[in-house]
Amino acid sequence: MPAVVRTREELAEARAAAGGSLALVPTMGALHEGHRSLIREARRRADVVAVSVFVNPLQFGPGEDFDRYPRTFDADLRACAEEGAALVFAPGREVMYPTEPQVTVRSGPMGARVEGVTRPGHFDGMLTVVLKLFNLVRPDVAVFGQKDAQQLAMIRRMVLDLNLPVEVVGAPTVREPDGLALSSRNRYLSADERATALALSRALRAGADAARGGPEAIAGAARAVLAEAATAEPPLTLDYLVLVDPATFLEVADAHTGPAVLAAAGRVGATHLIDNLPLDLGAPPER
């Protein structure tokens, strides 16, 4: 089993004893196959893998699901052991935030775009805890999922702007056989809600299939799928569908060529779901 450390002092001792290069996989627990794939990628990148498990209150807004967010530590620990992680950092709130934070990370203009419109302040809280984890664990490499594409872009920007000595690696989204992107929140969905939620991935694939027609064709194909889902029972309530630059999350121009991200988010019942698909405009669509 991995060594489990819960305090800063225990973490410092374990980090000093680790030796070699270290890769960190930050998580909020409720680990699934997507997280397992991140741990496997981390093992390819470093001698030692550490996984953090901490449900970060700063990135949940009023009325969001902080209290009901799944906490499955025993199962998470078994998953870490099976995937070869050597260290699990599982701090309590009092360890990460011994006092009410007064100085935090501000996500800037990028943090107010796309998902930031739906969840104001979310990226401030996310970047604050990631910076704290980087400072505490001192990883050489940190691995995050492409499924949270805007989060990945923001972390890369923070590392660049603050000169942090961490290599940030993005790993591909892992999906269920029917296309639904794996998420800890999927367990909230009833069978009918899950059937509706599949419209997100179908819309992205439809947009990818229309990629040769450019941004307008991509958006039109995706929106046609989402319009049908809006009339389903239960319906999908769309928060956004955007085609953006993967580095800035600004919407791309109609004449854009090169890398882009088609991102979508919506609510089915009480569950907020996000998904995205990387595209290369001017090249065959990625499937």
Coordinates of N, CA and C in Angstrom, one line a residue, residues 54-177:
F54 N -7.9 15.7 -1.8 CA -8.4 16.8 -0.9 C -9.5 17.4 -1.7
V55 N -10.7 17.5 -1.0 CA -11.9 18.2 -1.6 C -11.7 19.6 -1.2
N56 N -11.4 20.4 -2.2 CA -11.0 21.8 -1.9 C -12.2 22.7 -1.8
P57 N -12.5 23.3 -0.6 CA -13.7 24.1 -0.5 C -13.6 25.4 -1.3
L58 N -12.4 25.9 -1.5 CA -12.3 27.2 -2.2 C -12.8 27.2 -3.6
Q59 N -12.9 26.0 -4.3 CA -13.3 26.0 -5.7 C -14.8 25.6 -5.8
F60 N -15.6 25.6 -4.7 CA -17.0 25.4 -4.8 C -17.7 26.7 -4.4
G61 N -18.7 27.0 -5.3 CA -19.4 28.3 -5.0 C -20.6 28.0 -4.1
P62 N -21.4 29.0 -3.7 CA -22.6 28.8 -2.9 C -23.6 28.0 -3.7
G63 N -24.2 27.0 -3.0 CA -25.2 26.1 -3.6 C -24.6 25.0 -4.4
E64 N -23.3 24.9 -4.6 CA -22.7 23.8 -5.3 C -22.6 22.6 -4.4
D65 N -21.9 21.5 -4.9 CA -22.1 20.2 -4.2 C -20.9 19.9 -3.3
F66 N -20.3 20.8 -2.6 CA -19.2 20.5 -1.7 C -19.6 19.5 -0.7
D67 N -20.7 19.7 0.0 CA -21.1 18.7 1.1 C -21.4 17.3 0.6
R68 N -22.0 17.2 -0.6 CA -22.3 15.9 -1.1 C -21.3 15.3 -2.1
Y69 N -20.2 16.0 -2.3 CA -19.2 15.5 -3.2 C -18.7 14.2 -2.7
P70 N -18.6 13.1 -3.5 CA -18.3 11.8 -3.0 C -16.9 11.7 -2.4
R71 N -16.9 11.1 -1.2 CA -15.6 10.9 -0.5 C -15.5 9.4 -0.2
T72 N -14.6 8.8 -0.9 CA -14.4 7.3 -0.9 C -13.0 6.9 -0.7
F73 N -12.4 7.4 0.5 CA -11.0 7.3 0.7 C -10.5 5.9 0.6
D74 N -11.1 4.9 1.2 CA -10.6 3.5 1.3 C -10.5 3.0 -0.1
A75 N -11.5 3.2 -1.0 CA -11.5 2.8 -2.4 C -10.4 3.5 -3.1
D76 N -10.2 4.8 -2.8 CA -9.2 5.6 -3.5 C -7.8 5.0 -3.2
L77 N -7.6 4.7 -1.9 CA -6.3 4.1 -1.5 C -6.0 2.8 -2.2
R78 N -7.0 2.0 -2.4 CA -6.8 0.7 -3.1 C -6.5 1.0 -4.5
A79 N -7.1 2.0 -5.2 CA -6.8 2.3 -6.6 C -5.4 2.8 -6.7
C80 N -4.9 3.6 -5.8 CA -3.6 4.1 -5.8 C -2.6 3.0 -5.7
A81 N -2.9 2.0 -4.8 CA -2.0 0.9 -4.6 C -1.9 0.0 -5.9
E82 N -3.1 -0.2 -6.5 CA -3.1 -1.0 -7.7 C -2.4 -0.4 -8.8
E83 N -2.3 1.0 -8.9 CA -1.7 1.6 -10.0 C -0.2 2.0 -9.7
G84 N 0.3 1.7 -8.5 CA 1.7 1.8 -8.2 C 2.1 3.2 -7.6
A85 N 1.1 3.9 -7.1 CA 1.5 5.2 -6.4 C 2.2 4.8 -5.1
A86 N 3.3 5.6 -4.8 CA 4.0 5.3 -3.6 C 3.6 6.1 -2.4
L87 N 2.9 7.3 -2.7 CA 2.6 8.2 -1.6 C 1.2 8.8 -1.8
V88 N 0.4 8.9 -0.8 CA -0.9 9.5 -0.8 C -0.9 10.6 0.2
F89 N -1.1 11.9 -0.2 CA -1.2 13.0 0.7 C -2.7 13.3 0.8
A90 N -3.2 13.1 2.0 CA -4.6 13.3 2.3 C -4.8 14.2 3.5
P91 N -4.6 15.5 3.2 CA -4.7 16.5 4.3 C -6.2 16.8 4.7
G92 N -6.4 17.2 5.9 CA -7.7 17.8 6.3 C -7.7 19.3 5.9
R93 N -8.8 19.9 6.1 CA -8.9 21.4 5.7 C -8.0 22.2 6.6
E94 N -7.8 21.8 7.9 CA -7.0 22.5 8.8 C -5.5 22.5 8.4
V95 N -5.1 21.5 7.6 CA -3.7 21.4 7.2 C -3.5 22.3 5.9
M96 N -4.5 22.3 5.0 CA -4.3 23.1 3.8 C -4.6 24.6 4.1
Y97 N -5.6 24.8 5.0 CA -6.0 26.2 5.3 C -6.0 26.4 6.8
P98 N -4.9 26.5 7.5 CA -4.8 26.6 8.9 C -5.5 27.8 9.5
T99 N -5.6 28.8 8.7 CA -6.4 30.0 9.0 C -7.1 30.4 7.7
E100 N -8.1 31.3 7.8 CA -8.9 31.7 6.7 C -7.9 32.4 5.7
P101 N -7.8 32.0 4.5 CA -6.9 32.6 3.5 C -7.1 34.1 3.3
Q102 N -6.1 34.8 3.4 CA -6.1 36.2 3.1 C -5.5 36.5 1.7
V103 N -4.4 35.8 1.3 CA -3.7 35.9 0.1 C -4.0 34.7 -0.8
T104 N -4.6 34.9 -1.9 CA -5.0 33.8 -2.8 C -4.6 34.1 -4.2
V105 N -4.6 33.1 -5.1 CA -4.3 33.3 -6.5 C -5.5 33.8 -7.2
R106 N -5.3 34.8 -8.0 CA -6.4 35.3 -8.9 C -6.2 34.8 -10.3
S107 N -7.2 34.3 -10.9 CA -7.1 33.6 -12.2 C -7.1 34.6 -13.4
G108 N -7.4 35.9 -13.1 CA -7.3 36.9 -14.2 C -8.4 36.7 -15.2
P109 N -8.1 37.4 -16.4 CA -9.2 37.3 -17.4 C -9.6 35.9 -17.9
M110 N -8.6 35.0 -18.0 CA -8.9 33.7 -18.5 C -9.9 33.0 -17.5
G111 N -9.7 33.3 -16.2 CA -10.6 32.6 -15.3 C -12.0 33.1 -15.3
A112 N -12.3 34.2 -16.0 CA -13.7 34.7 -16.1 C -14.3 34.3 -17.4
R113 N -13.7 33.4 -18.2 CA -14.2 33.0 -19.4 C -14.8 31.6 -19.3
V114 N -15.7 31.3 -20.2 CA -16.2 29.9 -20.4 C -16.8 29.4 -19.1
E115 N -16.1 28.4 -18.5 CA -16.5 27.8 -17.3 C -16.6 28.8 -16.2
G116 N -15.7 29.8 -16.2 CA -15.7 30.9 -15.2 C -16.9 31.7 -15.2
V117 N -17.6 31.8 -16.3 CA -18.9 32.5 -16.3 C -19.9 31.8 -15.5
T118 N -20.0 30.5 -15.7 CA -20.9 29.6 -15.0 C -20.6 29.5 -13.5
R119 N -19.3 29.4 -13.2 CA -18.8 29.2 -11.8 C -17.8 30.3 -11.4
P120 N -18.3 31.5 -11.2 CA -17.4 32.6 -10.8 C -16.6 32.3 -9.5
G121 N -15.3 32.5 -9.6 CA -14.4 32.3 -8.5 C -13.9 30.9 -8.4
H122 N -14.4 30.0 -9.3 CA -13.9 28.6 -9.2 C -12.5 28.4 -9.5
F123 N -12.0 29.1 -10.5 CA -10.6 29.0 -10.9 C -9.6 29.6 -9.9
D124 N -10.1 30.7 -9.2 CA -9.3 31.3 -8.2 C -9.0 30.2 -7.1
G125 N -10.1 29.5 -6.7 CA -9.9 28.5 -5.7 C -9.1 27.3 -6.1
M126 N -9.3 26.9 -7.4 CA -8.5 25.8 -8.0 C -7.0 26.1 -8.0
L127 N -6.7 27.3 -8.6 CA -5.3 27.7 -8.7 C -4.6 27.8 -7.3
T128 N -5.4 28.4 -6.4 CA -4.8 28.5 -5.0 C -4.4 27.2 -4.4
V129 N -5.3 26.2 -4.5 CA -5.0 24.9 -3.9 C -3.9 24.2 -4.7
V130 N -3.8 24.3 -6.0 CA -2.8 23.7 -6.8 C -1.4 24.3 -6.5
L131 N -1.4 25.6 -6.3 CA -0.1 26.3 -5.9 C 0.3 25.8 -4.6
K132 N -0.6 25.7 -3.6 CA -0.2 25.2 -2.3 C 0.3 23.7 -2.4
L133 N -0.4 22.9 -3.2 CA 0.1 21.5 -3.4 C 1.5 21.5 -4.0
F134 N 1.7 22.3 -5.0 CA 3.1 22.4 -5.6 C 4.1 22.8 -4.6
N135 N 3.8 23.8 -3.7 CA 4.7 24.2 -2.7 C 5.0 23.2 -1.6
L136 N 4.0 22.4 -1.3 CA 4.1 21.4 -0.2 C 4.8 20.1 -0.7
V137 N 4.4 19.6 -1.9 CA 4.9 18.4 -2.4 C 6.2 18.5 -3.2
R138 N 6.3 19.7 -3.8 CA 7.5 20.0 -4.6 C 7.8 18.9 -5.7
P139 N 6.8 18.7 -6.6 CA 6.9 17.7 -7.6 C 7.8 18.2 -8.8
D140 N 8.4 17.3 -9.5 CA 9.1 17.7 -10.7 C 8.1 17.7 -11.9
V141 N 7.0 16.9 -11.8 CA 6.0 16.8 -12.8 C 4.7 16.7 -12.1
A142 N 3.7 17.4 -12.8 CA 2.3 17.2 -12.3 C 1.4 16.8 -13.5
V143 N 0.5 15.9 -13.3 CA -0.3 15.3 -14.3 C -1.8 15.7 -14.1
F144 N -2.4 16.2 -15.1 CA -3.8 16.6 -15.1 C -4.5 16.1 -16.3
G145 N -5.8 15.9 -16.2 CA -6.6 15.4 -17.3 C -7.0 16.5 -18.3
Q146 N -7.0 16.1 -19.6 CA -7.5 17.0 -20.6 C -9.0 17.3 -20.5
K147 N -9.7 16.4 -19.8 CA -11.1 16.6 -19.7 C -11.4 17.9 -19.1
D148 N -10.6 18.4 -18.1 CA -10.7 19.7 -17.5 C -9.8 20.6 -18.3
A149 N -10.1 20.9 -19.6 CA -9.2 21.6 -20.5 C -8.9 23.0 -20.0
Q150 N -9.9 23.7 -19.5 CA -9.6 25.1 -19.1 C -8.8 25.1 -17.8
Q151 N -9.1 24.2 -16.9 CA -8.2 24.0 -15.7 C -6.8 23.8 -16.1
L152 N -6.5 22.9 -17.1 CA -5.2 22.6 -17.5 C -4.5 23.8 -18.1
A153 N -5.3 24.6 -18.9 CA -4.7 25.8 -19.5 C -4.3 26.8 -18.4
M154 N -5.2 26.9 -17.4 CA -4.9 27.9 -16.4 C -3.7 27.5 -15.5
I155 N -3.6 26.2 -15.2 CA -2.4 25.8 -14.5 C -1.2 26.0 -15.2
R156 N -1.2 25.7 -16.5 CA 0.0 26.0 -17.3 C 0.4 27.5 -17.3
R157 N -0.7 28.3 -17.4 CA -0.4 29.7 -17.4 C 0.2 30.2 -16.0
M158 N -0.4 29.6 -14.9 CA 0.2 30.0 -13.6 C 1.6 29.6 -13.5
V159 N 2.0 28.4 -14.0 CA 3.3 27.9 -13.9 C 4.2 28.8 -14.7
L160 N 3.8 29.3 -15.9 CA 4.6 30.2 -16.7 C 4.7 31.6 -16.0
D161 N 3.6 32.1 -15.5 CA 3.6 33.5 -15.0 C 4.3 33.6 -13.7
L162 N 4.3 32.5 -12.9 CA 4.9 32.5 -11.5 C 6.3 31.8 -11.5
N163 N 6.7 31.4 -12.7 CA 8.1 30.7 -12.8 C 8.2 29.5 -11.8
L164 N 7.2 28.7 -11.9 CA 7.2 27.5 -11.0 C 8.0 26.4 -11.6
P165 N 8.8 25.7 -10.9 CA 9.7 24.6 -11.4 C 9.0 23.3 -11.5
V166 N 7.9 23.3 -12.3 CA 7.1 22.0 -12.4 C 6.7 21.9 -13.9
E167 N 6.9 20.7 -14.4 CA 6.4 20.3 -15.7 C 5.0 19.9 -15.6
V168 N 4.1 20.5 -16.4 CA 2.7 20.2 -16.4 C 2.4 19.3 -17.6
V169 N 1.8 18.2 -17.3 CA 1.5 17.2 -18.4 C 0.0 17.0 -18.5
G170 N -0.6 17.1 -19.7 CA -2.0 16.8 -19.9 C -2.2 15.4 -20.4
A171 N -3.1 14.7 -19.8 CA -3.4 13.3 -20.3 C -4.7 13.2 -20.9
P172 N -4.9 12.4 -21.9 CA -6.2 12.3 -22.7 C -7.4 12.0 -21.8
T173 N -8.5 12.5 -22.2 CA -9.8 12.2 -21.5 C -10.1 10.7 -21.7
V174 N -10.6 10.1 -20.6 CA -11.0 8.7 -20.6 C -12.5 8.6 -20.6
R175 N -13.1 7.8 -21.5 CA -14.5 7.8 -21.7 C -15.1 6.4 -21.4
E176 N -16.4 6.3 -21.1 CA -17.1 5.1 -21.0 C -17.3 4.6 -22.5
P177 N -17.6 3.3 -22.6 CA -17.7 2.8 -24.0 C -18.8 3.5 -24.8

